[in-house]
Structure formats: C-alpha cells, structure tokens
GROMACS .gro file of C-alpha atoms in nm:
model
  284
    1MET     CA    1  11.831  10.639   7.172
    2ASP     CA    2  12.126  10.847   7.055
    3ARG     CA    3  12.478  10.719   6.999
    4HIS     CA    4  12.605  10.870   7.324
    5SER     CA    5  12.338  10.691   7.527
    6THR     CA    6  12.410  10.362   7.354
    7LEU     CA    7  12.779  10.393   7.436
    8ILE     CA    8  12.711  10.473   7.802
    9LEU     CA    9  12.482  10.176   7.844
   10SER     CA   10  12.716   9.941   7.657
   11ILE     CA   11  13.001  10.033   7.895
   12LEU     CA   12  12.782   9.995   8.204
   13LEU     CA   13  12.630   9.670   8.092
   14ASN     CA   14  12.974   9.518   8.031
   15ALA     CA   15  13.089   9.634   8.372
   16LEU     CA   16  12.785   9.511   8.560
   17THR     CA   17  12.702   9.182   8.392
   18THR     CA   18  12.927   8.973   8.614
   19THR     CA   19  12.772   9.125   8.928
   20PHE     CA   20  12.403   9.113   8.850
   21PHE     CA   21  12.325   8.873   8.566
   22SER     CA   22  12.265   8.513   8.662
   23PRO     CA   23  12.095   8.229   8.478
   24VAL     CA   24  11.717   8.278   8.481
   25TYR     CA   25  11.524   7.981   8.612
   26ALA     CA   26  11.157   8.051   8.557
   27GLY     CA   27  10.902   7.961   8.821
   28THR     CA   28  10.577   7.865   8.650
   29PHE     CA   29  10.298   8.113   8.709
   30ASP     CA   30  10.041   7.850   8.801
   31ARG     CA   31  10.263   7.731   9.086
   32GLU     CA   32  10.397   8.066   9.205
   33PHE     CA   33  10.100   8.308   9.168
   34ASP     CA   34   9.727   8.351   9.214
   35ILE     CA   35   9.523   8.573   8.985
   36THR     CA   36   9.332   8.772   9.244
   37TRP     CA   37   9.097   8.995   9.049
   38GLY     CA   38   8.978   9.082   8.702
   39GLY     CA   39   8.699   8.837   8.623
   40GLY     CA   40   8.903   8.627   8.381
   41ARG     CA   41   9.111   8.913   8.243
   42GLY     CA   42   9.422   8.761   8.394
   43LYS     CA   43   9.534   8.443   8.218
   44VAL     CA   44   9.806   8.183   8.270
   45LEU     CA   45   9.914   8.034   7.936
   46ASN     CA   46  10.171   7.802   7.778
   47ASN     CA   47  10.171   7.547   8.061
   48GLY     CA   48  10.236   7.817   8.317
   49GLU     CA   49  10.525   7.982   8.132
   50LEU     CA   50  10.336   8.301   8.043
   51LEU     CA   51  10.090   8.525   8.228
   52THR     CA   52   9.889   8.809   8.077
   53LEU     CA   53   9.687   9.085   8.241
   54SER     CA   54   9.421   9.279   8.048
   55LEU     CA   55   9.223   9.598   8.103
   56ASP     CA   56   8.901   9.710   7.941
   57ARG     CA   57   8.637   9.965   8.031
   58ALA     CA   58   8.476   9.727   8.281
   59SER     CA   59   8.782   9.618   8.479
   60GLY     CA   60   9.155   9.571   8.503
   61SER     CA   61   9.325   9.263   8.655
   62GLY     CA   62   9.599   9.159   8.890
   63PHE     CA   63   9.791   8.877   9.054
   64GLN     CA   64   9.996   8.809   9.367
   65SER     CA   65  10.262   8.559   9.472
   66LYS     CA   66  10.163   8.261   9.681
   67LYS     CA   67  10.476   8.311   9.893
   68GLU     CA   68  10.599   8.596  10.110
   69TYR     CA   69  10.966   8.701  10.093
   70LEU     CA   70  11.197   8.861  10.346
   71PHE     CA   71  11.504   8.972  10.145
   72GLY     CA   72  11.597   8.839   9.804
   73LYS     CA   73  11.686   8.897   9.440
   74ILE     CA   74  11.360   8.896   9.245
   75ASP     CA   75  11.338   8.913   8.864
   76MET     CA   76  11.043   8.938   8.627
   77GLN     CA   77  11.042   8.979   8.251
   78ILE     CA   78  10.760   9.208   8.139
   79LYS     CA   79  10.638   9.329   7.802
   80LEU     CA   80  10.429   9.640   7.855
   81VAL     CA   81  10.109   9.750   7.686
   82PRO     CA   82  10.185   9.847   7.323
   83GLY     CA   83  10.042  10.129   7.114
   84ASN     CA   84   9.834  10.411   7.255
   85SER     CA   85   9.811  10.310   7.620
   86ALA     CA   86   9.780  10.656   7.776
   87GLY     CA   87   9.584  10.661   8.102
   88THR     CA   88   9.669  10.304   8.200
   89VAL     CA   89   9.921  10.191   8.462
   90THR     CA   90  10.106   9.861   8.496
   91THR     CA   91  10.235   9.796   8.849
   92TYR     CA   92  10.494   9.547   8.975
   93TYR     CA   93  10.578   9.568   9.345
   94LEU     CA   94  10.653   9.404   9.678
   95LYS     CA   95  10.428   9.488   9.972
   96SER     CA   96  10.374   9.371  10.329
   97LYS     CA   97  10.046   9.364  10.520
   98GLY     CA   98   9.898   9.605  10.770
   99ASP     CA   99   9.866   9.977  10.831
  100THR     CA  100  10.242  10.032  10.867
  101TRP     CA  101  10.340   9.840  10.561
  102ASP     CA  102  10.668   9.828  10.369
  103GLU     CA  103  10.666   9.844   9.988
  104ILE     CA  104  10.907   9.847   9.695
  105ASP     CA  105  10.746   9.976   9.375
  106PHE     CA  106  10.785   9.972   9.001
  107GLU     CA  107  10.499  10.146   8.819
  108PHE     CA  108  10.487  10.201   8.444
  109LEU     CA  109  10.288  10.507   8.345
  110ASP     CA  110  10.167  10.425   7.997
  111ASN     CA  111  10.187  10.663   7.703
  112LEU     CA  112  10.063  10.796   7.376
  113THR     CA  113  10.211  10.613   7.077
  114GLY     CA  114  10.566  10.734   7.022
  115ASP     CA  115  10.609  10.900   7.360
  116PRO     CA  116  10.848  10.748   7.615
  117TYR     CA  117  10.717  10.535   7.896
  118VAL     CA  118  10.772  10.677   8.246
  119MET     CA  119  10.899  10.419   8.494
  120HIS     CA  120  10.802  10.529   8.845
  121THR     CA  121  10.979  10.387   9.154
  122ASN     CA  122  10.905  10.431   9.522
  123VAL     CA  123  11.000  10.288   9.862
  124TYR     CA  124  10.764  10.277  10.161
  125THR     CA  125  10.879  10.210  10.516
  126GLN     CA  126  10.630  10.167  10.798
  127GLY     CA  127  10.349  10.307  10.584
  128LYS     CA  128  10.538  10.615  10.466
  129GLY     CA  129  10.641  10.665  10.104
  130ASP     CA  130  10.696  10.995   9.923
  131ARG     CA  131  11.027  10.869   9.782
  132GLU     CA  132  10.947  10.876   9.413
  133GLN     CA  133  11.207  10.867   9.138
  134GLN     CA  134  11.103  10.844   8.773
  135PHE     CA  135  11.298  10.740   8.467
  136HIS     CA  136  11.263  10.722   8.089
  137LEU     CA  137  11.367  10.385   7.955
  138TRP     CA  138  11.638  10.360   7.688
  139PHE     CA  139  11.439  10.108   7.485
  140ASP     CA  140  11.081  10.043   7.375
  141PRO     CA  141  10.942   9.831   7.662
  142THR     CA  142  10.645   9.721   7.449
  143ALA     CA  143  10.846   9.565   7.166
  144ASP     CA  144  10.994   9.279   7.370
  145PHE     CA  145  11.036   9.145   7.720
  146HIS     CA  146  11.280   9.316   7.957
  147THR     CA  147  11.389   9.216   8.303
  148TYR     CA  148  11.288   9.430   8.602
  149SER     CA  149  11.454   9.330   8.928
  150VAL     CA  150  11.471   9.413   9.296
  151LEU     CA  151  11.772   9.323   9.509
  152TRP     CA  152  11.679   9.359   9.876
  153ASN     CA  153  11.908   9.274  10.165
  154HIS     CA  154  12.013   9.418  10.503
  155HIS     CA  155  12.237   9.679  10.335
  156HIS     CA  156  12.025   9.828  10.058
  157ILE     CA  157  11.744   9.799   9.807
  158VAL     CA  158  11.851   9.814   9.441
  159PHE     CA  159  11.619   9.862   9.142
  160LEU     CA  160  11.758   9.710   8.819
  161VAL     CA  161  11.651   9.710   8.457
  162ASP     CA  162  11.809   9.437   8.239
  163GLY     CA  163  12.073   9.396   8.507
  164ILE     CA  164  12.162   9.768   8.516
  165PRO     CA  165  12.118   9.935   8.860
  166ILE     CA  166  11.913  10.253   8.830
  167ARG     CA  167  11.833  10.330   9.194
  168GLN     CA  168  11.959  10.246   9.541
  169PHE     CA  169  11.786  10.295   9.878
  170LYS     CA  170  12.038  10.241  10.155
  171ASN     CA  171  11.981  10.106  10.503
  172LEU     CA  172  12.047  10.419  10.710
  173GLU     CA  173  11.891  10.307  11.036
  174HIS     CA  174  12.199  10.432  11.218
  175ARG     CA  175  12.079  10.779  11.109
  176ARG     CA  176  11.727  10.705  11.236
  177ILE     CA  177  11.582  10.650  10.891
  178PRO     CA  178  11.348  10.345  10.889
  179TYR     CA  179  11.441  10.058  10.656
  180PRO     CA  180  11.229   9.760  10.546
  181LYS     CA  181  11.373   9.458  10.723
  182MET     CA  182  11.112   9.301  10.952
  183GLN     CA  183  10.796   9.257  10.741
  184PRO     CA  184  10.775   8.985  10.475
  185MET     CA  185  10.630   9.100  10.143
  186ARG     CA  186  10.433   8.941   9.864
  187LEU     CA  187  10.492   9.024   9.499
  188TYR     CA  188  10.198   9.189   9.326
  189SER     CA  189  10.120   9.315   8.979
  190SER     CA  190   9.819   9.486   8.828
  191LEU     CA  191   9.700   9.662   8.513
  192TRP     CA  192   9.440   9.933   8.577
  193ASN     CA  193   9.296  10.262   8.459
  194ALA     CA  194   9.444  10.575   8.619
  195ASP     CA  195   9.366  10.841   8.364
  196GLN     CA  196   9.292  11.091   8.643
  197TRP     CA  197   9.671  11.133   8.686
  198ALA     CA  198   9.881  10.877   8.496
  199THR     CA  199   9.960  11.050   8.167
  200ARG     CA  200  10.064  11.419   8.171
  201GLY     CA  201   9.900  11.465   8.506
  202GLY     CA  202   9.564  11.339   8.385
  203LEU     CA  203   9.542  11.561   8.075
  204VAL     CA  204   9.541  11.256   7.846
  205LYS     CA  205   9.251  11.017   7.900
  206THR     CA  206   9.227  10.648   7.821
  207ASP     CA  207   9.116  10.575   7.463
  208TRP     CA  208   8.881  10.283   7.521
  209SER     CA  209   8.858  10.216   7.147
  210LYS     CA  210   9.210  10.063   7.186
  211ALA     CA  211   9.098   9.819   7.456
  212PRO     CA  212   9.164   9.556   7.567
  213PHE     CA  213   9.510   9.665   7.686
  214THR     CA  214   9.741   9.373   7.767
  215ALA     CA  215  10.071   9.333   7.952
  216SER     CA  216  10.266   9.007   7.946
  217TYR     CA  217  10.494   8.836   8.200
  218ARG     CA  218  10.744   8.549   8.183
  219ASN     CA  219  11.062   8.411   8.346
  220PHE     CA  220  10.985   8.489   8.707
  221ARG     CA  221  11.272   8.413   8.944
  222ALA     CA  222  11.286   8.460   9.321
  223ASP     CA  223  11.625   8.379   9.471
  224ALA     CA  224  11.498   8.482   9.812
  225CYS     CA  225  11.427   8.404  10.173
  226VAL     CA  226  11.072   8.270  10.187
  227SER     CA  227  10.875   8.354  10.501
  228TYR     CA  228  10.686   8.066  10.664
  229THR     CA  229  10.475   8.165  10.966
  230GLY     CA  230  10.688   8.473  11.013
  231LYS     CA  231  11.023   8.293  10.999
  232PRO     CA  232  11.235   8.329  10.681
  233SER     CA  233  11.392   8.026  10.518
  234CYS     CA  234  11.687   8.132  10.302
  235PRO     CA  235  11.856   7.950  10.011
  236ALA     CA  236  12.126   7.701  10.096
  237GLY     CA  237  12.479   7.833  10.101
  238SER     CA  238  12.553   8.203  10.096
  239PRO     CA  239  12.391   8.369   9.795
  240ARG     CA  240  12.580   8.671   9.666
  241TRP     CA  241  12.277   8.898   9.686
  242LEU     CA  242  12.252   8.850  10.063
  243SER     CA  243  12.577   9.035  10.138
  244HIS     CA  244  12.589   9.256   9.830
  245ARG     CA  245  12.694   9.621   9.864
  246PHE     CA  246  12.792   9.882   9.609
  247ASP     CA  247  13.151   9.989   9.586
  248LEU     CA  248  13.232  10.343   9.475
  249THR     CA  249  13.265  10.243   9.109
  250ALA     CA  250  12.920  10.082   9.107
  251GLU     CA  251  12.764  10.388   9.272
  252ASN     CA  252  12.928  10.619   9.020
  253ASN     CA  253  12.809  10.401   8.731
  254MET     CA  254  12.454  10.414   8.863
  255ARG     CA  255  12.470  10.794   8.883
  256VAL     CA  256  12.573  10.807   8.518
  257VAL     CA  257  12.251  10.624   8.429
  258GLN     CA  258  12.051  10.853   8.658
  259ARG     CA  259  12.194  11.170   8.503
  260LYS     CA  260  12.095  11.048   8.158
  261PHE     CA  261  11.754  10.892   8.223
  262MET     CA  262  11.608  11.016   8.553
  263VAL     CA  263  11.325  11.264   8.495
  264TYR     CA  264  11.203  11.317   8.853
  265ASN     CA  265  11.376  11.291   9.192
  266TYR     CA  266  11.195  11.368   9.517
  267CYS     CA  267  11.526  11.476   9.665
  268THR     CA  268  11.538  11.780   9.435
  269ASP     CA  269  11.170  11.878   9.455
  270SER     CA  270  11.190  12.188   9.676
  271LYS     CA  271  10.826  12.281   9.612
  272ARG     CA  272  10.716  11.952   9.760
  273PHE     CA  273  10.941  11.981  10.064
  274PRO     CA  274  10.953  12.354  10.151
  275GLN     CA  275  11.062  12.276  10.509
  276GLY     CA  276  11.362  12.073  10.391
  277PHE     CA  277  11.428  11.749  10.206
  278PRO     CA  278  11.391  11.408  10.370
  279LYS     CA  279  11.697  11.319  10.576
  280GLU     CA  280  11.824  11.046  10.341
  281CYS     CA  281  11.853  11.297  10.056
  282GLY     CA  282  12.159  11.455  10.213
  283ILE     CA  283  12.343  11.127  10.286
  284HIS     CA  284  12.561  10.958  10.023
   0.00000   0.00000   0.00000
C-alpha cells in the first residue's frame, strides 16, 4: 500500500475507532456453530477457540451458526487462504430461509500469489440480489487475522473491515425499496471451488497441486438479537448498534475509502442495467 493510502486509512481509523471498535468477546466455535459439510475438512481446534475450513479436489467444507439473528453487530476474525489460491472462494454471510430469502454477503475471491484479493459484497432482499460491490483490501488478508463485521439494524446495513465502514445499504422502504427486517438469519461460511468464474472471470483455474487450501477463523462475536421461535430476544439495555446511523462525516469518510479501494459498483454498471439503475442507486 502506498504512503497516501496509509495516511487515509490512519486518519479514518482514528476517527472511527470510538464508534465501531468494542472489546471482542469470543464465542467458542463448538458452542456457537455446527460444521455442516465437508467430510471432516472443517475442524474445531484449541478448545473451541479456532475453526478451520479446508478444500481439496474431492470437497470443500462449511459451517453455520446454531442461532438465528434478527439485527445485530456481528464480528469474525478470518485469515484467508495463503499462496496461490486462484479459483477458490471463501464465503462469510448471513442468510434467512425460504424462496424469498434475505442475505448479507462477504465473499473473498482468491488469487494468484502476489495479486490482490477481491472482496465481494452483496445484499439480497426477498430473494433479489444484484447489488454487488467489490473492493481490494489494503493489507494481505492471508498474513494475519482481520475482523470482518456486519452492523444490521432498522436504519441500515454496514459492512466493516477492521472497524472501518466500507459499504452502507440504507433502509429506504419509504421509497418502496425492500429492506431485510422480518426474517431472522443464520451465519454461514464455506470454502469451495469456483474456478468457472472466481478468478479473472474463470480464466485462471484452481491449481490442485497446492491443495489442501485452508482458511482460519477466530474471535467470533454476535452482539445481536437472537431469534427464538420467530421472536427476537435482544441484549439487555440499549446497545449502540441498535440505533446507530451515519452522520454526514461518517458517510463522507466511507466514500473516501470507496474511492480508493472499490473496484466494482453495480450502481455504475450501465451495461448491466441498460433500462436504468436500481432505484436505490440514485438516493443518497
């Protein structure tokens, strides 16, 4: 990262720390998650403090939360697949059930050694997505753990990386734009082969001689409303995330990050939307 980028992020981090950083209290993976597929390729280690997912030619692997959430501030520290991981995808997302599901996505499109990772984000409401934004990260996400977070309340959804907001999806129901607010979601993650499209549009295939590919997880925290039989139970008191909104300064700071690191925005892809951009694209 160049000196200018370092300065930008230093300024933003200092400004945003008091708003978004809070002490991390890790929920152990054996208590909070089930490994749902992979034939032993997903492992819970270190007395539940660490979880790893692996991918080889035969299969990938994945896990899901035991609980469902309806609004919250959810953090996970992830160390992505190192080395030549082109063709593989690591996902980390919230999703509800059914044909008209809601979903909040992080996907990490893995890379050739030395190339930047692409972090793909998306929001689905009532089964409709097509709201992709992609970013290059300002650090090597394979060298150490970094925190990837979702803040989700009645006002907006915020994607954060190490406490820095990179994307906001506002509740614009008053403009007849659906917003996820009724369907509880589980947290999911998976590591799988997607070399048909993941790296340079599928031009770079998975090099199976580098397998197994492994991603690691630690320090999960869900300060959230947990849904029991369809009724959410929220934390005691009034957590700050529940009423959080961006002020103008915070929105402007986020746009600085987007100008520097965003590499795709559905709201500027005129080829994809020849009849006009989605309605939310014109609302600030």
